[in-house]
Amino acid sequence: MNTAELRQHFLDFFASKGHEIIASSSLVPGNDPTLLFTNAGMVQFKDVFLGMDKRAYNRATTSQRCVRAGGKHNDLENVGYTARHHTFFEMLGNFSFGDYFKEDAIKYAWEFLTETLKLPKGKLWVTVYAEDDEAYNIWSQKMGVPTDRITRIGDNKGARYASDNFWQMGDTGPCGPCTEIFYDHGEHIWGGPPGTPEEDGDRYIEIWNLVFMQYERTKDGTMNLLPKPSVDTGMGIERLAAVMQGVHSNYEIDLFQTLLSKGAALAKDADLNNPSLKVIADHIRSCAFLIVDGVLPSNEGRGYVLRRIIRRAIRHGYKLGMEAPFFHKLVQPLVDEMGKAYPELAKAQPQVELALEKEERRFAETLEHGMKVLEEAIAGMSGDTIDGDTVFKLYDTYGFPVDLTGDIARERNLKLDETGFETAMNAQRERARAAGKFGADYGDKLDVTDETGFHGYGTLAETARVTALFRQ
Ligand code: ATP
Ligand code: MG
Ligand code: MG
Ligand code: MG
């Protein structure tokens, strides 16, 4: 089953359960200026959950384009290293606005996976929030999932696991306990079931998160009950496609094959498993769709995140030996793959190509030179840390975003001297201030990763508070 068919099956299934099919919203959230990018299906419905907006329907289903490459929820560093993370992905979701709650949400998900898609039940594992006996009982008693495949997450496992099954939009906003469904890709792949220390491996891959929206967290940390308990679910279509197509990595699914082979042809490198090729295939999707949604490469905010992703892709191209601008040439195969589901992409194709090519030409002027500076610095190093002055020089003179230098460092098992970089940056800021150039606030460029918080998971203290609240 190809990705396009899967998307349609999902939407049709939920339409048959009384859900209104709603189009994906923009990657630039229209209703939330504090949010960097749309990174979950619920973003366009945030105000509906809060009871501040009313729709003509109380059940909806979407396939939402998402980007997780900045803000608290940042998967940029994972791309190319895990089988399951992208900067851009599509999230399939079903939503209940004060209509059905836990039991139907779980029932629908189970029916879709095991009856419509006919996934073997024995391959599926579930997690529930530690305190959520109701969800636990629905899974074990009503769906008949054996209890050894249901894990309660949140009890005394430390911050990392404790907060994982309590989903929150960010420091404020709708939130609630969740239950997640994992697929076991088989023992030939390293990794352990959810809740174990080996869970970060890629054997058990999380495919679907069902969130039971019950609270609104306000600025001072109080949790108020929402007007009506609601449901928000999200399932990455690429992960589900991998399962359905019997492959392990998302990069092996139909949609990525075209992008990878086109990239390989451009690089004259036939190895489709090359991690740089995967990074490029991933990045063309986020970059193209961000431009479609009106973001252009720049030195601040969203535009700087886009610039960072483009330059990262170009550097990986350079690593593969690409000589001429190549990145924009991947827009055509992307349109071939996704233009039908996203007509706005097909329509904006010329603008997207132009913006990418322009950025490629601009960075080409400094990339090679910068790489030489970096190679020399590395050759002259005694330890395993690239000094802050070099990182700053690359950033300031050669247009290397810090995370790009970090990406190169990671490939070679090296670290960056971040403190040294900060010092060099502050010195530059001082000089600029002394010279009266108030416009050049370098801090703007760096702060971008902290720009917004979106459903980052809480600290241990927060989790304790949430747990206490949930017990009430
Ligand atoms: P993970 O633990 O694997 O990073 P997550 O818990 O951060 O995933 P959620 O916030 O629960 O993900 O998002 C809902 C679903 O969206 C996930 O179950 C997964 O299928 C998909 N998803 C999340 N992040 C990514 C990503 N970076 N690339 C592709 N799919 C993703
Ligand atoms: Mg994640
Ligand atoms: Mg997770
Ligand atoms: Mg999750």
Short mmCIF file of C-alpha atoms and ligand atoms in Angstrom, two decimals:
data_model
loop_
_atom_site.label_atom_id
_atom_site.label_comp_id
_atom_site.label_asym_id
_atom_site.label_seq_id
_atom_site.Cartn_x
_atom_site.Cartn_y
_atom_site.Cartn_z
CA MET A 1 0.00 0.00 0.00
CA ASN A 2 1.61 3.26 -1.06
CA THR A 3 1.65 6.38 1.08
CA ALA A 4 -1.05 8.15 -0.93
CA GLU A 5 -3.41 5.17 -0.53
CA LEU A 6 -2.66 4.99 3.17
CA ARG A 7 -3.52 8.65 3.66
CA GLN A 8 -6.82 8.11 1.87
CA HIS A 9 -7.66 4.96 3.85
CA PHE A 10 -7.11 6.80 7.09
CA LEU A 11 -9.29 9.77 6.15
CA ASP A 12 -12.01 7.51 4.72
CA PHE A 13 -12.01 5.37 7.86
CA PHE A 14 -12.58 8.34 10.13
CA ALA A 15 -15.09 9.88 7.73
CA SER A 16 -17.05 6.63 8.05
CA LYS A 17 -17.02 7.23 11.83
CA GLY A 18 -18.62 10.64 11.44
CA HIS A 19 -15.47 12.78 11.18
CA GLU A 20 -15.26 15.80 8.91
CA ILE A 21 -12.22 15.67 6.62
CA ILE A 22 -10.35 18.97 7.06
CA ALA A 23 -7.42 20.12 4.91
CA SER A 24 -3.93 20.47 6.34
CA SER A 25 -3.22 23.94 7.65
CA SER A 26 -0.08 25.96 6.91
CA LEU A 27 3.29 25.20 8.53
CA VAL A 28 3.18 28.76 9.79
CA PRO A 29 0.54 28.68 12.52
CA GLY A 30 -2.14 31.24 11.85
CA ASN A 31 -3.51 31.32 15.35
CA ASP A 32 -0.39 31.29 17.47
CA PRO A 33 2.41 33.83 16.97
CA THR A 34 4.47 32.22 19.74
CA LEU A 35 4.74 28.93 17.92
CA LEU A 36 7.61 28.39 15.48
CA PHE A 37 6.03 25.86 13.12
CA THR A 38 2.99 23.64 13.04
CA ASN A 39 4.34 20.46 14.57
CA ALA A 40 1.21 18.47 15.32
CA GLY A 41 -2.24 17.99 13.86
CA MET A 42 -3.94 19.70 16.79
CA VAL A 43 -2.36 23.10 16.17
CA GLN A 44 -5.13 24.32 13.86
CA PHE A 45 -7.67 23.21 16.46
CA LYS A 46 -6.02 24.64 19.55
CA ASP A 47 -8.72 27.23 20.20
CA VAL A 48 -11.46 24.68 19.65
CA PHE A 49 -9.99 22.52 22.44
CA LEU A 50 -9.82 25.57 24.67
CA GLY A 51 -13.49 26.31 24.03
CA MET A 52 -12.63 29.66 22.42
CA ASP A 53 -13.61 28.68 18.90
CA LYS A 54 -16.60 26.71 17.68
CA ARG A 55 -16.83 24.63 14.53
CA ALA A 56 -19.80 23.18 12.73
CA TYR A 57 -18.48 19.68 13.51
CA ASN A 58 -17.32 18.01 16.70
CA ARG A 59 -15.24 15.29 15.04
CA ALA A 60 -12.50 15.98 12.52
CA THR A 61 -9.77 14.11 10.70
CA THR A 62 -6.69 15.47 8.93
CA SER A 63 -3.40 14.68 7.33
CA GLN A 64 -1.37 17.60 8.63
CA ARG A 65 2.02 18.69 7.33
CA CYS A 66 4.38 19.21 10.25
CA VAL A 67 7.90 20.49 10.78
CA ARG A 68 9.95 19.69 13.88
CA ALA A 69 13.17 21.53 13.34
CA GLY A 70 13.21 24.20 16.00
CA GLY A 71 11.56 25.24 19.21
CA LYS A 72 11.38 22.79 22.06
CA HIS A 73 10.41 19.96 19.79
CA ASN A 74 13.41 19.76 17.51
CA ASP A 75 14.21 16.59 15.57
CA LEU A 76 16.82 18.15 13.28
CA GLU A 77 19.65 16.39 15.08
CA ASN A 78 17.93 13.02 14.74
CA VAL A 79 17.55 13.13 10.98
CA GLY A 80 19.87 10.69 9.22
CA TYR A 81 20.64 8.99 12.56
CA THR A 82 17.34 7.27 13.35
CA ALA A 83 15.03 5.31 11.07
CA ARG A 84 12.01 7.28 12.20
CA HIS A 85 12.65 11.02 12.46
CA HIS A 86 12.17 13.67 9.81
CA THR A 87 12.24 17.44 9.87
CA PHE A 88 9.07 17.34 7.75
CA PHE A 89 6.43 14.66 8.10
CA GLU A 90 2.71 14.19 7.76
CA MET A 91 0.67 13.52 10.84
CA LEU A 92 -2.58 11.63 10.41
CA GLY A 93 -5.03 12.54 13.12
CA ASN A 94 -8.56 12.23 14.41
CA PHE A 95 -10.05 14.72 16.81
CA SER A 96 -13.02 14.82 19.12
CA PHE A 97 -14.09 18.20 20.40
CA GLY A 98 -15.98 17.32 23.54
CA ASP A 99 -17.59 14.36 21.79
CA TYR A 100 -16.14 10.85 22.28
CA PHE A 101 -13.35 10.23 24.77
CA LYS A 102 -10.96 7.46 25.81
CA GLU A 103 -12.91 4.35 24.95
CA ASP A 104 -13.89 5.29 21.42
CA ALA A 105 -10.50 6.83 20.69
CA ILE A 106 -8.81 3.55 21.58
CA LYS A 107 -11.46 1.46 19.85
CA TYR A 108 -11.14 3.39 16.58
CA ALA A 109 -7.35 3.23 16.60
CA TRP A 110 -7.35 -0.50 17.29
CA GLU A 111 -9.97 -1.15 14.63
CA PHE A 112 -8.07 0.85 12.03
CA LEU A 113 -4.77 -0.88 12.70
CA THR A 114 -5.92 -4.44 13.22
CA GLU A 115 -9.03 -4.67 11.04
CA THR A 116 -8.69 -2.11 8.25
CA LEU A 117 -4.92 -2.45 7.86
CA LYS A 118 -4.85 -6.00 9.29
CA LEU A 119 -1.67 -5.51 11.29
CA PRO A 120 -0.92 -8.55 13.44
CA LYS A 121 -1.99 -7.81 17.01
CA GLY A 122 1.08 -9.59 18.36
CA LYS A 123 3.33 -6.93 16.86
CA LEU A 124 1.65 -4.06 18.67
CA TRP A 125 2.65 -2.74 22.09
CA VAL A 126 0.96 0.02 24.03
CA THR A 127 1.86 2.47 26.76
CA VAL A 128 -0.49 4.34 29.04
CA TYR A 129 0.07 7.13 31.51
CA ALA A 130 1.04 5.55 34.84
CA GLU A 131 -2.03 6.78 36.68
CA ASP A 132 -4.48 6.11 33.91
CA ASP A 133 -6.27 2.94 35.03
CA GLU A 134 -9.16 3.73 32.75
CA ALA A 135 -7.01 3.60 29.60
CA TYR A 136 -5.18 0.54 30.95
CA ASN A 137 -8.44 -1.31 31.45
CA ILE A 138 -9.82 -0.40 28.06
CA TRP A 139 -6.70 -1.84 26.43
CA SER A 140 -6.55 -4.98 28.51
CA GLN A 141 -10.22 -5.79 29.04
CA LYS A 142 -12.03 -4.32 26.05
CA MET A 143 -9.38 -4.64 23.33
CA GLY A 144 -7.87 -7.79 24.79
CA VAL A 145 -4.25 -6.66 24.63
CA PRO A 146 -2.18 -8.99 26.87
CA THR A 147 -0.97 -7.10 29.93
CA ASP A 148 2.67 -7.94 29.24
CA ARG A 149 2.45 -5.72 26.21
CA ILE A 150 0.93 -2.76 28.07
CA THR A 151 3.42 -0.52 29.85
CA ARG A 152 2.53 2.14 32.36
CA ILE A 153 4.85 5.07 31.85
CA GLY A 154 5.47 7.57 34.55
CA ASP A 155 6.13 5.62 37.73
CA ASN A 156 9.49 6.24 39.33
CA LYS A 157 11.52 5.99 36.20
CA GLY A 158 12.99 9.46 36.38
CA ALA A 159 12.20 12.54 34.37
CA ARG A 160 13.00 11.11 31.01
CA TYR A 161 10.27 8.50 31.02
CA ALA A 162 8.04 9.98 33.67
CA SER A 163 6.63 12.77 31.59
CA ASP A 164 6.44 10.93 28.32
CA ASN A 165 2.83 9.90 28.51
CA PHE A 166 1.54 13.25 29.57
CA TRP A 167 1.28 15.38 26.47
CA GLN A 168 1.40 19.13 26.67
CA MET A 169 1.29 21.74 24.02
CA GLY A 170 3.94 23.80 25.70
CA ASP A 171 4.32 25.79 28.86
CA THR A 172 0.69 26.76 28.44
CA GLY A 173 -2.26 25.34 26.51
CA PRO A 174 -4.31 22.17 26.28
CA CYS A 175 -2.79 19.01 27.74
CA GLY A 176 -3.61 15.61 29.18
CA PRO A 177 -2.51 12.00 29.59
CA CYS A 178 -1.86 9.97 26.48
CA THR A 179 -1.58 6.39 25.32
CA GLU A 180 0.81 5.35 22.58
CA ILE A 181 0.96 2.44 20.17
CA PHE A 182 4.29 0.91 19.14
CA TYR A 183 5.14 -1.55 16.38
CA ASP A 184 7.76 -4.25 16.91
CA HIS A 185 9.95 -4.43 13.80
CA GLY A 186 11.56 -7.67 14.94
CA GLU A 187 14.46 -8.97 16.89
CA HIS A 188 17.01 -8.42 14.14
CA ILE A 189 16.87 -4.73 15.06
CA TRP A 190 18.40 -3.37 18.22
CA GLY A 191 16.08 -1.81 20.80
CA GLY A 192 13.80 -2.60 23.72
CA PRO A 193 10.09 -2.16 24.45
CA PRO A 194 8.88 1.25 25.60
CA GLY A 195 9.79 2.04 29.19
CA THR A 196 13.05 0.04 29.11
CA PRO A 197 16.53 1.59 28.89
CA GLU A 198 16.85 0.24 25.31
CA GLU A 199 13.70 1.96 24.11
CA ASP A 200 15.72 4.52 22.16
CA GLY A 201 16.70 1.79 19.73
CA ASP A 202 14.67 1.48 16.58
CA ARG A 203 13.14 -1.95 17.10
CA TYR A 204 9.92 -0.80 18.78
CA ILE A 205 8.79 2.24 16.90
CA GLU A 206 6.09 4.53 18.19
CA ILE A 207 3.47 4.91 15.51
CA TRP A 208 0.44 6.55 17.12
CA ASN A 209 -0.16 8.84 20.05
CA LEU A 210 -3.69 9.26 21.42
CA VAL A 211 -3.96 12.27 23.69
CA PHE A 212 -6.84 12.71 26.09
CA MET A 213 -7.14 16.46 26.33
CA GLN A 214 -8.46 17.26 29.77
CA TYR A 215 -6.67 20.32 31.08
CA GLU A 216 -5.47 23.73 30.15
CA ARG A 217 -2.22 24.79 31.71
CA THR A 218 -2.09 28.52 32.39
CA LYS A 219 0.93 30.82 32.68
CA ASP A 220 1.26 30.44 36.44
CA GLY A 221 1.21 26.65 36.10
CA THR A 222 -2.36 26.01 37.27
CA MET A 223 -4.20 23.28 35.49
CA ASN A 224 -7.81 23.99 34.72
CA LEU A 225 -10.22 21.39 33.50
CA LEU A 226 -11.18 22.00 29.87
CA PRO A 227 -14.86 22.73 29.21
CA LYS A 228 -15.18 19.23 27.72
CA PRO A 229 -12.71 16.34 27.64
CA SER A 230 -11.50 15.90 24.07
CA VAL A 231 -9.31 13.68 21.93
CA ASP A 232 -6.32 14.54 19.78
CA THR A 233 -4.39 11.79 18.02
CA GLY A 234 -1.33 11.82 15.80
CA MET A 235 0.28 9.13 13.68
CA GLY A 236 3.27 9.71 11.41
CA ILE A 237 2.29 8.54 7.94
CA GLU A 238 5.89 7.67 7.01
CA ARG A 239 6.24 5.37 10.01
CA LEU A 240 2.94 3.67 9.24
CA ALA A 241 3.91 3.33 5.57
CA ALA A 242 7.16 1.62 6.61
CA VAL A 243 5.15 -0.89 8.64
CA MET A 244 2.68 -1.49 5.81
CA GLN A 245 5.41 -1.85 3.20
CA GLY A 246 7.34 -4.31 5.34
CA VAL A 247 10.42 -2.13 5.63
CA HIS A 248 12.11 -0.88 8.75
CA SER A 249 13.30 2.61 7.91
CA ASN A 250 11.05 5.44 6.78
CA TYR A 251 13.57 6.11 4.05
CA GLU A 252 12.73 2.79 2.43
CA ILE A 253 9.09 3.71 1.74
CA ASP A 254 7.82 4.49 -1.76
CA LEU A 255 7.77 8.23 -1.29
CA PHE A 256 11.45 8.46 -0.39
CA GLN A 257 12.68 6.11 -3.09
CA THR A 258 12.11 8.66 -5.84
CA LEU A 259 13.83 11.42 -3.88
CA LEU A 260 16.76 9.20 -2.95
CA SER A 261 17.34 7.86 -6.44
CA LYS A 262 17.09 11.31 -7.98
CA GLY A 263 19.56 12.58 -5.37
CA ALA A 264 21.86 9.65 -6.06
CA ALA A 265 21.75 10.37 -9.77
CA LEU A 266 22.67 13.99 -9.18
CA ALA A 267 25.54 12.97 -6.93
CA LYS A 268 26.64 10.16 -9.23
CA ASP A 269 26.63 8.10 -6.07
CA ALA A 270 24.60 4.93 -6.45
CA ASP A 271 24.44 4.00 -2.75
CA LEU A 272 20.93 4.79 -1.62
CA ASN A 273 21.91 4.09 1.97
CA ASN A 274 24.31 6.98 2.20
CA PRO A 275 23.21 9.02 5.26
CA SER A 276 23.95 12.31 3.48
CA LEU A 277 21.53 11.32 0.76
CA LYS A 278 18.87 10.63 3.40
CA VAL A 279 19.45 13.99 5.02
CA ILE A 280 19.06 15.69 1.63
CA ALA A 281 15.88 13.73 0.82
CA ASP A 282 14.47 14.70 4.20
CA HIS A 283 15.47 18.35 4.00
CA ILE A 284 14.04 19.00 0.54
CA ARG A 285 10.60 18.26 1.95
CA SER A 286 10.79 20.68 4.88
CA CYS A 287 12.49 23.39 2.83
CA ALA A 288 10.08 23.19 -0.09
CA PHE A 289 6.98 23.17 2.10
CA LEU A 290 8.23 26.01 4.29
CA ILE A 291 8.71 28.13 1.18
CA VAL A 292 5.25 27.11 -0.07
CA ASP A 293 3.91 28.42 3.24
CA GLY A 294 5.63 31.76 2.80
CA VAL A 295 8.89 31.38 4.73
CA LEU A 296 12.05 32.56 2.95
CA PRO A 297 15.67 32.12 4.00
CA SER A 298 16.74 35.00 6.23
CA ASN A 299 18.80 35.77 9.30
CA GLU A 300 16.15 35.58 11.93
CA GLY A 301 13.22 33.65 13.26
CA ARG A 302 11.55 31.13 10.97
CA GLY A 303 13.61 32.27 8.00
CA TYR A 304 16.80 31.43 9.83
CA VAL A 305 15.58 27.96 10.66
CA LEU A 306 14.88 27.49 6.95
CA ARG A 307 18.33 28.83 6.03
CA ARG A 308 19.92 26.43 8.51
CA ILE A 309 18.12 23.44 7.00
CA ILE A 310 18.97 24.44 3.41
CA ARG A 311 22.63 25.01 4.24
CA ARG A 312 22.82 21.72 6.06
CA ALA A 313 21.47 19.98 2.96
CA ILE A 314 23.94 21.82 0.73
CA ARG A 315 26.84 20.83 2.96
CA HIS A 316 25.76 17.19 2.74
CA GLY A 317 25.68 17.62 -1.04
CA TYR A 318 29.19 19.02 -0.92
CA LYS A 319 30.21 15.97 1.07
CA LEU A 320 28.80 13.78 -1.69
CA GLY A 321 30.86 15.69 -4.22
CA MET A 322 28.06 17.75 -5.79
CA GLU A 323 29.70 20.58 -7.67
CA ALA A 324 26.89 22.65 -9.10
CA PRO A 325 23.71 23.75 -7.31
CA PHE A 326 21.66 20.60 -7.00
CA PHE A 327 19.18 21.00 -4.18
CA HIS A 328 16.54 22.88 -6.17
CA LYS A 329 16.56 20.06 -8.74
CA LEU A 330 14.86 17.84 -6.19
CA VAL A 331 11.73 19.98 -6.21
CA GLN A 332 10.52 18.29 -9.41
CA PRO A 333 10.62 14.73 -8.01
CA LEU A 334 9.03 16.05 -4.82
CA VAL A 335 6.19 17.56 -6.83
CA ASP A 336 5.85 14.25 -8.68
CA GLU A 337 5.45 12.48 -5.35
CA MET A 338 3.41 14.94 -3.34
CA GLY A 339 1.95 17.49 -5.75
CA LYS A 340 -1.32 15.63 -6.03
CA ALA A 341 -1.99 15.54 -2.30
CA TYR A 342 -0.70 19.11 -1.95
CA PRO A 343 -1.72 21.16 -5.00
CA GLU A 344 -0.23 24.25 -3.34
CA LEU A 345 3.19 22.64 -3.73
CA ALA A 346 2.73 22.04 -7.45
CA LYS A 347 1.48 25.59 -7.87
CA ALA A 348 4.44 27.17 -6.07
CA GLN A 349 7.05 24.97 -7.78
CA PRO A 350 8.80 27.78 -9.74
CA GLN A 351 9.06 30.05 -6.68
CA VAL A 352 10.36 27.21 -4.53
CA GLU A 353 13.03 26.30 -7.09
CA LEU A 354 14.09 29.90 -7.44
CA ALA A 355 14.37 30.55 -3.70
CA LEU A 356 16.39 27.38 -3.17
CA GLU A 357 18.72 28.00 -6.07
CA LYS A 358 19.34 31.53 -4.88
CA GLU A 359 20.27 30.30 -1.43
CA GLU A 360 22.49 27.61 -2.95
CA ARG A 361 24.38 30.14 -5.04
CA ARG A 362 24.77 32.44 -2.09
CA PHE A 363 26.16 29.75 0.19
CA ALA A 364 28.36 28.29 -2.58
CA GLU A 365 30.44 31.46 -2.41
CA THR A 366 31.59 30.72 1.12
CA LEU A 367 31.07 27.01 1.69
CA GLU A 368 34.24 25.71 0.11
CA HIS A 369 36.40 28.37 1.69
CA GLY A 370 34.81 27.80 5.07
CA MET A 371 35.37 24.06 4.79
CA LYS A 372 39.06 24.73 4.20
CA VAL A 373 39.25 26.93 7.28
CA LEU A 374 37.56 24.20 9.29
CA GLU A 375 39.79 21.42 7.93
CA GLU A 376 42.86 23.44 8.82
CA ALA A 377 41.57 24.12 12.32
CA ILE A 378 40.81 20.43 12.82
CA ALA A 379 44.22 19.38 11.48
CA GLY A 380 45.90 21.70 13.96
CA MET A 381 43.84 20.55 16.97
CA SER A 382 45.26 18.60 19.86
CA GLY A 383 42.06 17.65 21.71
CA ASP A 384 38.60 16.72 20.49
CA THR A 385 37.00 20.17 20.67
CA ILE A 386 36.77 22.70 17.86
CA ASP A 387 37.64 26.06 19.40
CA GLY A 388 35.02 28.79 19.78
CA ASP A 389 36.87 31.32 17.63
CA THR A 390 36.80 28.97 14.66
CA VAL A 391 33.12 28.20 15.15
CA PHE A 392 32.45 31.92 15.35
CA LYS A 393 34.55 32.73 12.29
CA LEU A 394 32.71 30.08 10.30
CA TYR A 395 29.42 31.51 11.47
CA ASP A 396 30.24 35.16 11.00
CA THR A 397 32.39 35.15 7.88
CA TYR A 398 31.40 32.00 6.04
CA GLY A 399 27.72 31.73 6.89
CA PHE A 400 27.97 28.37 8.67
CA PRO A 401 25.09 28.13 11.13
CA VAL A 402 26.43 26.69 14.38
CA ASP A 403 24.41 23.52 14.06
CA LEU A 404 25.96 22.93 10.63
CA THR A 405 29.44 23.03 12.14
CA GLY A 406 28.07 20.83 14.91
CA ASP A 407 26.84 18.34 12.30
CA ILE A 408 30.34 18.10 10.81
CA ALA A 409 31.87 17.78 14.28
CA ARG A 410 29.51 14.95 15.16
CA GLU A 411 30.45 13.01 12.03
CA ARG A 412 34.05 13.09 13.21
CA ASN A 413 33.41 12.48 16.88
CA LEU A 414 34.40 16.02 17.78
CA LYS A 415 32.73 18.61 19.99
CA LEU A 416 32.26 22.37 19.70
CA ASP A 417 33.49 24.82 22.30
CA GLU A 418 30.13 26.48 22.82
CA THR A 419 31.29 28.73 25.65
CA GLY A 420 34.17 29.97 23.52
CA PHE A 421 31.74 30.62 20.73
CA GLU A 422 29.46 32.62 23.04
CA THR A 423 32.44 34.68 24.20
CA ALA A 424 33.45 35.47 20.62
CA MET A 425 29.84 36.31 19.82
CA ASN A 426 29.54 38.65 22.80
CA ALA A 427 32.78 40.37 21.88
CA GLN A 428 31.41 40.93 18.39
CA ARG A 429 28.18 42.28 19.82
CA GLU A 430 30.15 44.69 22.00
CA ARG A 431 32.16 45.90 19.03
CA ALA A 432 29.00 46.41 17.03
CA ARG A 433 27.44 48.32 19.90
CA ALA A 434 30.51 50.49 20.31
CA ALA A 435 30.41 51.25 16.62
CA GLY A 436 26.78 52.22 16.99
CA LYS A 437 25.48 49.38 14.84
CA PHE A 438 22.51 48.51 16.96
CA GLY A 439 20.86 46.67 14.12
CA ALA A 440 23.31 43.79 14.24
CA ASP A 441 22.00 41.77 17.10
CA TYR A 442 23.62 38.41 16.63
CA GLY A 443 21.60 37.07 19.51
CA ASP A 444 18.55 37.05 17.26
CA LYS A 445 20.11 34.49 15.06
CA LEU A 446 21.13 32.13 17.79
CA ASP A 447 18.08 32.31 19.97
CA VAL A 448 16.05 30.74 17.30
CA THR A 449 16.16 27.26 18.79
CA ASP A 450 14.61 28.67 21.94
CA GLU A 451 12.13 30.72 20.06
CA THR A 452 9.05 28.89 21.12
CA GLY A 453 8.00 26.08 23.29
CA PHE A 454 5.59 23.57 21.94
CA HIS A 455 4.62 20.43 23.76
CA GLY A 456 8.06 19.96 25.19
CA TYR A 457 7.78 17.48 27.98
CA GLY A 458 7.96 18.77 31.50
CA THR A 459 10.61 18.56 34.16
CA LEU A 460 10.41 16.07 36.99
CA ALA A 461 8.86 18.63 39.32
CA GLU A 462 6.25 19.47 36.75
CA THR A 463 5.50 15.83 36.24
CA ALA A 464 5.03 15.31 39.94
CA ARG A 465 2.55 18.15 39.97
CA VAL A 466 0.71 16.77 36.99
CA THR A 467 0.65 13.32 38.56
CA ALA A 468 -0.79 14.71 41.77
CA LEU A 469 -3.42 16.52 39.81
CA PHE A 470 -4.34 13.46 37.87
CA ARG A 471 -4.91 11.53 41.11
CA GLN A 472 -7.47 14.02 42.37
P1 ATP B 1 9.34 9.96 19.09
O1 ATP B 1 9.25 9.55 20.54
O2 ATP B 1 9.55 8.81 18.16
O3 ATP B 1 10.28 11.10 18.86
P2 ATP B 1 7.11 11.66 19.64
O4 ATP B 1 6.60 11.00 20.88
O5 ATP B 1 7.98 12.82 19.79
O6 ATP B 1 7.87 10.54 18.70
P3 ATP B 1 4.46 12.69 19.13
O7 ATP B 1 4.71 14.07 19.61
O8 ATP B 1 3.72 11.78 20.04
O9 ATP B 1 5.87 12.02 18.69
O10 ATP B 1 3.76 12.76 17.69
C1 ATP B 1 2.78 11.85 17.23
C2 ATP B 1 3.29 10.94 16.12
O11 ATP B 1 3.93 11.67 15.07
C3 ATP B 1 4.34 9.95 16.58
O12 ATP B 1 3.75 8.84 17.18
C4 ATP B 1 5.02 9.60 15.26
O13 ATP B 1 4.31 8.62 14.53
C5 ATP B 1 4.98 10.90 14.48
N1 ATP B 1 6.26 11.65 14.59
C6 ATP B 1 6.67 12.41 15.63
N2 ATP B 1 7.85 13.02 15.36
C7 ATP B 1 8.20 12.63 14.11
C8 ATP B 1 9.29 12.93 13.25
N3 ATP B 1 10.26 13.76 13.61
N4 ATP B 1 9.32 12.36 12.02
C9 ATP B 1 8.33 11.51 11.62
N5 ATP B 1 7.27 11.20 12.38
C10 ATP B 1 7.18 11.74 13.61
MG MG B 2 10.00 13.05 19.49
MG MG B 3 7.61 9.39 21.88
MG MG B 4 4.64 10.39 21.29
#
